[in-house]
Coordinates of N, CA and C in Angstrom, one line a residue:
E1 N 0.8 -1.2 0.0 CA 0.0 0.0 0.0 C 0.9 1.2 0.0
R2 N 0.5 2.2 -0.8 CA 1.3 3.4 -1.0 C 0.6 4.5 -0.2
G3 N 1.4 5.3 0.5 CA 0.9 6.5 1.1 C -0.2 6.3 2.1
G4 N -0.3 5.2 2.7 CA -1.3 4.9 3.7 C -2.8 4.7 3.2
T5 N -2.9 4.7 1.9 CA -4.3 4.5 1.3 C -4.4 3.1 0.7
R6 N -5.6 2.7 0.6 CA -5.8 1.4 0.0 C -6.2 1.5 -1.4
D7 N -6.0 0.5 -2.2 CA -6.4 0.4 -3.6 C -8.0 0.5 -3.7
Q8 N -8.5 1.2 -4.7 CA -9.9 1.4 -4.8 C -10.4 0.7 -6.1
H9 N -9.9 -0.4 -6.5 CA -10.4 -1.1 -7.6 C -11.8 -1.7 -7.3
L10 N -12.7 -1.6 -8.2 CA -14.0 -2.3 -8.0 C -13.8 -3.8 -8.0
G11 N -14.5 -4.4 -7.1 CA -14.4 -5.8 -6.9 C -13.2 -6.3 -6.1
S12 N -12.3 -5.4 -5.8 CA -11.1 -5.9 -5.0 C -11.5 -6.1 -3.5
G13 N -12.6 -5.5 -3.1 CA -13.1 -5.6 -1.7 C -12.4 -4.6 -0.8
R14 N -11.4 -3.8 -1.4 CA -10.7 -2.8 -0.6 C -11.1 -1.4 -1.0
T15 N -11.3 -0.5 -0.1 CA -11.7 0.9 -0.4 C -10.7 1.8 0.3
R16 N -10.7 3.0 -0.2 CA -9.9 4.1 0.4 C -10.6 4.6 1.7
P17 N -9.9 4.8 2.8 CA -10.6 5.4 3.9 C -11.2 6.7 3.6
C18 N -12.3 7.1 4.3 CA -13.0 8.3 4.0 C -12.5 9.4 4.9
G19 N -11.7 10.3 4.2 CA -11.1 11.4 4.9 C -12.1 12.6 5.0
P20 N -11.7 13.7 5.7 CA -12.6 14.8 5.8 C -13.0 15.5 4.5
R21 N -12.1 15.5 3.5 CA -12.4 16.2 2.2 C -13.4 15.3 1.4
R22 N -13.1 14.0 1.4 CA -14.0 13.1 0.7 C -15.4 13.1 1.3
L23 N -15.4 13.1 2.6 CA -16.7 13.1 3.3 C -17.5 14.4 3.0
A24 N -16.8 15.5 2.9 CA -17.4 16.8 2.6 C -18.0 16.7 1.2
V25 N -17.3 16.1 0.2 CA -17.8 16.0 -1.1 C -19.1 15.1 -1.2
M26 N -19.0 14.0 -0.4 CA -20.2 13.1 -0.3 C -21.4 13.9 0.3
V27 N -21.2 14.6 1.3 CA -22.3 15.4 1.9 C -22.9 16.4 1.0
E28 N -21.9 17.1 0.3 CA -22.4 18.2 -0.7 C -23.2 17.5 -1.8
T29 N -22.7 16.4 -2.3 CA -23.4 15.7 -3.4 C -24.8 15.2 -2.9
E30 N -24.9 14.7 -1.7 CA -26.2 14.3 -1.2 C -27.1 15.5 -1.0
T31 N -26.6 16.6 -0.6 CA -27.4 17.8 -0.5 C -27.9 18.3 -1.8
V32 N -27.1 18.3 -2.8 CA -27.4 18.7 -4.2 C -28.5 17.8 -4.7
V33 N -28.3 16.5 -4.6 CA -29.3 15.5 -5.1 C -30.6 15.7 -4.4
T34 N -30.6 15.9 -3.1 CA -31.9 16.2 -2.3 C -32.6 17.4 -2.8
V35 N -31.9 18.5 -2.9 CA -32.5 19.8 -3.4 C -33.0 19.6 -4.8
L36 N -32.2 19.0 -5.7 CA -32.7 18.9 -7.1 C -33.9 18.0 -7.2
S37 N -33.9 16.9 -6.4 CA -35.1 16.0 -6.5 C -36.3 16.6 -6.0
N38 N -36.2 17.4 -4.9 CA -37.4 18.1 -4.4 C -37.8 19.2 -5.3
A39 N -36.9 19.9 -6.0 CA -37.2 20.9 -7.0 C -38.0 20.3 -8.2
F40 N -37.5 19.1 -8.7 CA -38.1 18.5 -9.8 C -39.5 17.9 -9.4
L41 N -39.6 17.4 -8.2 CA -40.9 17.0 -7.7 C -41.9 18.1 -7.6
F42 N -41.4 19.3 -7.1 CA -42.3 20.5 -7.0 C -42.8 20.9 -8.4
M43 N -41.8 20.9 -9.4 CA -42.2 21.3 -10.7 C -43.2 20.4 -11.3
L44 N -43.0 19.1 -11.1 CA -43.9 18.1 -11.7 C -45.3 18.2 -11.1
I45 N -45.4 18.3 -9.8 CA -46.7 18.3 -9.1 C -47.4 19.7 -9.4
A46 N -46.6 20.8 -9.4 CA -47.2 22.1 -9.7 C -47.7 22.1 -11.1
G47 N -47.0 21.6 -12.0 CA -47.4 21.5 -13.4 C -48.7 20.7 -13.6
M48 N -48.8 19.6 -12.9 CA -50.0 18.8 -13.0 C -51.2 19.6 -12.3
A49 N -51.0 20.2 -11.2 CA -52.0 20.9 -10.5 C -52.4 22.1 -11.2
G50 N -51.5 22.7 -11.9 CA -51.8 24.0 -12.7 C -52.7 23.8 -13.8
T51 N -52.9 22.5 -14.3 CA -53.8 22.3 -15.4 C -55.2 22.1 -15.0
T52 N -55.5 22.1 -13.7 CA -56.8 22.0 -13.1 C -57.1 23.3 -12.4
D53 N -58.3 23.5 -11.9 CA -58.6 24.7 -11.1 C -59.2 24.3 -9.8
L54 N -59.4 25.2 -8.9 CA -59.8 25.0 -7.6 C -61.2 24.3 -7.6
H55 N -62.1 24.7 -8.5 CA -63.4 24.1 -8.5 C -63.4 22.6 -8.9
G56 N -62.6 22.3 -9.9 CA -62.4 20.8 -10.2 C -61.8 20.0 -9.1
F57 N -60.8 20.6 -8.5 CA -60.1 20.0 -7.4 C -61.0 19.7 -6.2
R58 N -61.8 20.7 -5.8 CA -62.8 20.5 -4.7 C -63.8 19.5 -5.1
A59 N -64.3 19.5 -6.3 CA -65.3 18.5 -6.7 C -64.7 17.1 -6.6
K60 N -63.4 16.9 -6.9 CA -62.8 15.5 -6.8 C -62.6 15.2 -5.3
L61 N -62.3 16.2 -4.5 CA -62.1 15.9 -3.1 C -63.4 15.5 -2.4
R62 N -64.5 16.1 -2.9 CA -65.9 15.8 -2.4 C -66.4 14.4 -2.9
N63 N -65.7 13.8 -3.8 CA -66.1 12.5 -4.3 C -65.5 11.5 -3.3
Y64 N -66.2 11.3 -2.2 CA -65.7 10.5 -1.1 C -65.5 9.0 -1.5
R65 N -66.4 8.6 -2.4 CA -66.2 7.2 -2.9 C -64.9 7.0 -3.7
G66 N -64.6 7.9 -4.5 CA -63.4 7.9 -5.3 C -62.2 8.0 -4.5
T67 N -62.1 9.0 -3.7 CA -60.9 9.2 -2.8 C -60.8 8.2 -1.8
G68 N -61.9 7.7 -1.2 CA -61.9 6.6 -0.3 C -61.4 5.3 -0.9
T69 N -61.8 5.0 -2.1 CA -61.3 3.8 -2.8 C -59.8 4.0 -3.1
G70 N -59.4 5.1 -3.5 CA -58.0 5.4 -3.7 C -57.1 5.2 -2.5
V71 N -57.6 5.8 -1.4 CA -56.8 5.7 -0.1 C -56.8 4.2 0.4
G72 N -57.9 3.5 0.2 CA -58.0 2.1 0.6 C -57.0 1.3 -0.2
C73 N -57.0 1.5 -1.5 CA -56.0 0.7 -2.3 C -54.6 1.1 -2.0
Q74 N -54.3 2.4 -1.8 CA -53.0 2.9 -1.6 C -52.4 2.4 -0.2
F75 N -53.2 2.4 0.8 CA -52.7 2.2 2.2 C -53.1 0.9 2.8
F76 N -54.0 0.1 2.2 CA -54.4 -1.2 2.7 C -54.1 -2.3 1.7
L77 N -54.6 -2.2 0.5 CA -54.4 -3.2 -0.5 C -53.0 -3.4 -1.0
L78 N -52.4 -2.3 -1.4 CA -51.0 -2.3 -1.9 C -50.0 -2.8 -0.9
P79 N -50.0 -2.3 0.3 CA -49.1 -2.8 1.3 C -49.3 -4.3 1.6
F80 N -50.6 -4.7 1.6 CA -50.8 -6.1 1.9 C -50.3 -7.0 0.7
L81 N -50.4 -6.5 -0.5 CA -49.9 -7.2 -1.7 C -48.4 -7.3 -1.6
G82 N -47.7 -6.2 -1.2 CA -46.3 -6.2 -1.0 C -45.9 -7.2 0.1
F83 N -46.6 -7.2 1.1 CA -46.4 -8.2 2.2 C -46.5 -9.7 1.7
A84 N -47.6 -9.9 0.9 CA -47.8 -11.2 0.3 C -46.7 -11.6 -0.6
S85 N -46.2 -10.6 -1.4 CA -45.1 -10.9 -2.3 C -43.8 -11.3 -1.6
V86 N -43.5 -10.5 -0.6 CA -42.3 -10.8 0.2 C -42.4 -12.2 0.8
M87 N -43.6 -12.6 1.3 CA -43.8 -13.9 1.9 C -43.7 -15.0 0.9
A88 N -44.4 -14.8 -0.3 CA -44.5 -15.8 -1.3 C -43.1 -16.1 -1.9
F89 N -42.3 -15.1 -2.1 CA -41.0 -15.2 -2.8 C -39.9 -15.4 -1.8
E90 N -40.2 -15.3 -0.5 CA -39.2 -15.4 0.6 C -38.0 -14.5 0.3
L91 N -38.3 -13.3 0.1 CA -37.2 -12.3 -0.2 C -36.3 -12.1 1.0
P92 N -35.0 -11.9 0.7 CA -34.1 -11.6 1.7 C -34.5 -10.3 2.4
R93 N -34.0 -10.0 3.6 CA -34.4 -8.9 4.4 C -34.3 -7.6 3.6
V94 N -33.1 -7.3 3.0 CA -32.9 -6.0 2.3 C -33.9 -5.8 1.2
Y95 N -34.2 -6.8 0.4 CA -35.1 -6.6 -0.7 C -36.6 -6.6 -0.2
G96 N -36.9 -7.4 0.8 CA -38.2 -7.4 1.4 C -38.6 -6.0 2.0
V97 N -37.6 -5.5 2.8 CA -37.9 -4.2 3.4 C -38.1 -3.1 2.4
M98 N -37.2 -3.1 1.3 CA -37.3 -2.1 0.3 C -38.7 -2.2 -0.4
L99 N -39.1 -3.4 -0.7 CA -40.4 -3.6 -1.4 C -41.6 -3.1 -0.5
L100 N -41.5 -3.4 0.8 CA -42.5 -3.0 1.7 C -42.5 -1.5 1.8
I101 N -41.4 -0.8 1.8 CA -41.4 0.6 1.9 C -42.0 1.2 0.6
V102 N -41.7 0.7 -0.5 CA -42.2 1.2 -1.8 C -43.7 1.0 -1.8
T103 N -44.2 -0.2 -1.4 CA -45.7 -0.4 -1.5 C -46.5 0.3 -0.4
T104 N -45.8 0.8 0.6 CA -46.5 1.6 1.7 C -46.4 3.1 1.5
S105 N -45.6 3.5 0.5 CA -45.5 4.9 0.2 C -46.6 5.5 -0.6
P106 N -46.9 6.8 -0.4 CA -48.1 7.3 -1.2 C -47.8 7.5 -2.7
G107 N -48.9 7.6 -3.4 CA -48.7 7.9 -4.9 C -48.3 9.4 -5.0
G108 N -48.0 9.8 -6.2 CA -47.5 11.2 -6.4 C -47.5 11.6 -7.8
G109 N -46.4 12.3 -8.1 CA -46.3 12.9 -9.5 C -46.2 12.0 -10.6
F110 N -45.7 10.8 -10.4 CA -45.6 9.8 -11.5 C -47.0 9.4 -12.0
S111 N -47.9 9.2 -11.0 CA -49.2 8.8 -11.4 C -49.9 9.9 -12.2
G112 N -49.7 11.2 -11.7 CA -50.2 12.3 -12.4 C -49.7 12.4 -13.8
W113 N -48.4 12.1 -14.0 CA -47.8 12.2 -15.3 C -48.4 11.1 -16.2
W114 N -48.7 9.9 -15.7 CA -49.4 8.9 -16.5 C -50.8 9.3 -16.9
C115 N -51.5 9.9 -15.9 CA -52.8 10.4 -16.2 C -52.8 11.5 -17.2
N116 N -51.9 12.3 -17.2 CA -51.8 13.4 -18.2 C -51.4 12.8 -19.6
L117 N -50.5 11.8 -19.6 CA -50.1 11.2 -20.8 C -51.3 10.4 -21.5
C118 N -52.1 9.8 -20.6 CA -53.2 8.9 -21.1 C -54.5 9.6 -21.2
N119 N -54.5 11.0 -21.0 CA -55.7 11.8 -21.0 C -56.7 11.3 -20.0
A120 N -56.3 10.9 -18.8 CA -57.2 10.5 -17.8 C -57.6 11.7 -16.9
D121 N -58.3 11.5 -15.8 CA -58.8 12.5 -15.0 C -57.7 13.1 -14.1
L122 N -57.0 14.1 -14.6 CA -55.9 14.7 -13.9 C -56.3 15.4 -12.6
A123 N -57.5 16.0 -12.5 CA -58.0 16.6 -11.3 C -58.1 15.6 -10.2
L124 N -58.6 14.4 -10.5 CA -58.7 13.3 -9.6 C -57.3 12.9 -9.1
S125 N -56.4 12.8 -10.0 CA -55.0 12.4 -9.7 C -54.4 13.4 -8.7
V126 N -54.6 14.7 -9.0 CA -54.0 15.7 -8.1 C -54.7 15.7 -6.7
A127 N -56.0 15.4 -6.7 CA -56.7 15.3 -5.4 C -56.2 14.1 -4.6
M128 N -56.0 13.0 -5.3 CA -55.5 11.8 -4.7 C -54.1 11.9 -4.2
T129 N -53.3 12.6 -5.0 CA -51.9 12.8 -4.5 C -51.9 13.6 -3.2
T130 N -52.7 14.7 -3.2 CA -52.8 15.5 -2.0 C -53.3 14.7 -0.8
V131 N -54.4 14.0 -1.0 CA -55.0 13.2 0.2 C -54.0 12.1 0.6
S132 N -53.4 11.4 -0.4 CA -52.5 10.3 0.0 C -51.3 10.8 0.7
T133 N -50.8 11.9 0.3 CA -49.6 12.5 0.9 C -49.9 12.9 2.4
I134 N -51.1 13.5 2.6 CA -51.4 13.8 4.0 C -51.6 12.6 4.9
V135 N -52.4 11.6 4.3 CA -52.6 10.4 5.0 C -51.4 9.6 5.3
S136 N -50.4 9.7 4.4 CA -49.1 8.9 4.6 C -48.3 9.3 5.8
I137 N -48.6 10.5 6.4 CA -47.9 10.9 7.6 C -48.1 9.9 8.7
A138 N -49.3 9.3 8.8 CA -49.6 8.3 9.8 C -49.5 6.9 9.2
M139 N -50.0 6.7 8.0 CA -50.1 5.3 7.5 C -48.7 4.7 7.0
L140 N -47.8 5.5 6.5 CA -46.5 5.0 6.1 C -45.8 4.4 7.3
P141 N -45.6 5.1 8.4 CA -44.9 4.4 9.5 C -45.7 3.2 10.1
L142 N -47.0 3.4 10.1 CA -47.8 2.3 10.7 C -47.7 1.0 9.8
N143 N -47.8 1.2 8.5 CA -47.7 0.0 7.6 C -46.3 -0.6 7.6
I144 N -45.3 0.2 7.6 CA -43.9 -0.3 7.7 C -43.7 -1.1 9.0
W145 N -44.2 -0.5 10.1 CA -44.0 -1.2 11.4 C -44.8 -2.5 11.4
I146 N -46.0 -2.5 10.9 CA -46.8 -3.8 11.0 C -46.2 -4.8 10.1
Y147 N -45.9 -4.5 8.8 CA -45.4 -5.6 7.9 C -44.0 -6.0 8.1
V148 N -43.1 -5.0 8.4 CA -41.7 -5.4 8.6 C -41.6 -6.2 9.9
Q149 N -42.3 -5.8 10.9 CA -42.3 -6.5 12.2 C -42.8 -7.9 12.0
A150 N -43.9 -8.0 11.3 CA -44.5 -9.3 11.1 C -43.6 -10.3 10.3
I151 N -42.9 -9.8 9.3 CA -42.0 -10.7 8.5 C -40.7 -10.9 9.2
Y152 N -40.0 -9.8 9.5 CA -38.6 -9.9 9.9 C -38.4 -9.7 11.4
G153 N -39.4 -9.2 12.1 CA -39.3 -8.9 13.6 C -38.3 -7.8 13.9
L154 N -38.2 -6.8 13.1 CA -37.3 -5.7 13.3 C -38.0 -4.4 13.0
A155 N -37.4 -3.3 13.6 CA -38.0 -2.0 13.3 C -37.1 -1.3 12.3
V156 N -37.7 -0.5 11.5 CA -37.0 0.3 10.4 C -37.0 1.8 10.8
P157 N -35.8 2.4 11.0 CA -35.8 3.8 11.4 C -36.2 4.6 10.2
L158 N -37.0 5.6 10.4 CA -37.5 6.5 9.3 C -36.9 7.9 9.4
D159 N -36.6 8.5 8.3 CA -36.1 9.8 8.2 C -37.3 10.8 8.2
W160 N -37.7 11.2 9.4 CA -38.9 12.0 9.5 C -38.7 13.4 8.9
G161 N -37.5 13.9 8.9 CA -37.2 15.2 8.3 C -37.4 15.1 6.8
G162 N -36.9 14.0 6.2 CA -37.1 13.8 4.7 C -38.6 13.6 4.4
I163 N -39.3 12.8 5.2 CA -40.7 12.6 5.0 C -41.5 13.9 5.0
M164 N -41.3 14.7 6.1 CA -42.0 15.9 6.2 C -41.6 16.9 5.1
T165 N -40.3 16.9 4.7 CA -39.9 17.8 3.6 C -40.7 17.4 2.3
S166 N -40.8 16.1 2.0 CA -41.5 15.6 0.8 C -43.0 16.0 0.9
V167 N -43.6 15.8 2.1 CA -45.0 16.2 2.3 C -45.2 17.7 2.0
G168 N -44.3 18.5 2.6 CA -44.3 20.0 2.4 C -44.2 20.4 0.9
V169 N -43.3 19.7 0.2 CA -43.0 20.0 -1.2 C -44.3 19.7 -2.0
V170 N -44.9 18.5 -1.8 CA -46.1 18.1 -2.5 C -47.3 19.0 -2.2
I171 N -47.5 19.3 -1.0 CA -48.6 20.2 -0.6 C -48.4 21.6 -1.2
G172 N -47.2 22.1 -1.0 CA -46.9 23.4 -1.6 C -47.0 23.5 -3.1
A173 N -46.6 22.4 -3.8 CA -46.7 22.4 -5.2 C -48.2 22.4 -5.6
V174 N -49.0 21.6 -4.9 CA -50.5 21.6 -5.2 C -51.1 22.9 -5.0
V175 N -50.7 23.6 -3.9 CA -51.3 24.9 -3.7 C -50.9 25.9 -4.8
V176 N -49.6 25.9 -5.1 CA -49.1 26.9 -6.1 C -49.7 26.6 -7.5
G177 N -49.8 25.3 -7.8 CA -50.4 24.9 -9.1 C -51.8 25.2 -9.2
L178 N -52.6 24.9 -8.2 CA -54.0 25.2 -8.2 C -54.3 26.8 -8.2
A179 N -53.5 27.5 -7.5 CA -53.6 29.0 -7.5 C -53.3 29.5 -8.9
A180 N -52.2 29.0 -9.5 CA -51.9 29.5 -10.9 C -53.0 29.0 -11.9
G181 N -53.5 27.8 -11.8 CA -54.5 27.4 -12.7 C -55.8 28.1 -12.5
T182 N -56.1 28.5 -11.3 CA -57.4 29.2 -11.0 C -57.2 30.7 -11.4
K183 N -56.1 31.3 -11.1 CA -55.9 32.8 -11.4 C -55.6 33.1 -12.8
T184 N -54.9 32.1 -13.5 CA -54.5 32.4 -14.9 C -55.0 31.2 -15.8
P185 N -56.3 31.0 -16.0 CA -56.8 29.9 -16.7 C -56.3 29.9 -18.2
Q186 N -55.9 31.0 -18.7 CA -55.5 31.1 -20.1 C -54.1 30.4 -20.3
Y187 N -53.4 30.2 -19.2 CA -52.1 29.6 -19.3 C -52.1 28.1 -18.8
K188 N -53.2 27.5 -18.6 CA -53.3 26.2 -18.0 C -52.5 25.1 -18.8
M189 N -52.6 25.2 -20.1 CA -52.0 24.2 -20.9 C -50.5 24.3 -21.0
R190 N -50.0 25.5 -20.7 CA -48.5 25.8 -20.7 C -47.9 25.3 -19.4
W191 N -48.7 25.2 -18.3 CA -48.1 24.8 -17.0 C -47.5 23.4 -17.1
N192 N -48.1 22.5 -17.9 CA -47.7 21.1 -17.9 C -46.8 20.7 -19.0
R193 N -46.1 21.6 -19.5 CA -45.1 21.2 -20.6 C -43.8 20.9 -20.1

């Protein structure tokens, strides 16, 4: 070994120790990725919400059967199917926990993008994104605790700061998009490009 460092060839099993400078670069990169991903999420959700107006959004929120069905599927059916898949395929812990986290997470911008692409009910998608994001504050940790505990008997620590940041980004984007779509209806179609 030269200069007190280890070889960093992929597959060699040896890595270079993480010094202060390298750690700072990793932290900066993580911060940049977090900021950019939240900015892109905001733009995606605001663009979707901007193509609808407050009247259409309220009408979809008042459709209790539709939003109730969506919340039921999102937080009861999908997590149970994830649980059943982990059990049926006997997934190792790392893959099983990841699948359970994905299946217990709320829907969001990607579903709105598909609704827009397929000319589906975008106002309903924006309403469901809003409702599922708010409900996820309680249901995400509850579902993860129930299913991970049932399968593996362990607790998964959650990044509450990251969860609350994402919730804030989604709710803020919906508010900004709805306000823009309501106040400037002539620009609705430009919001989602």
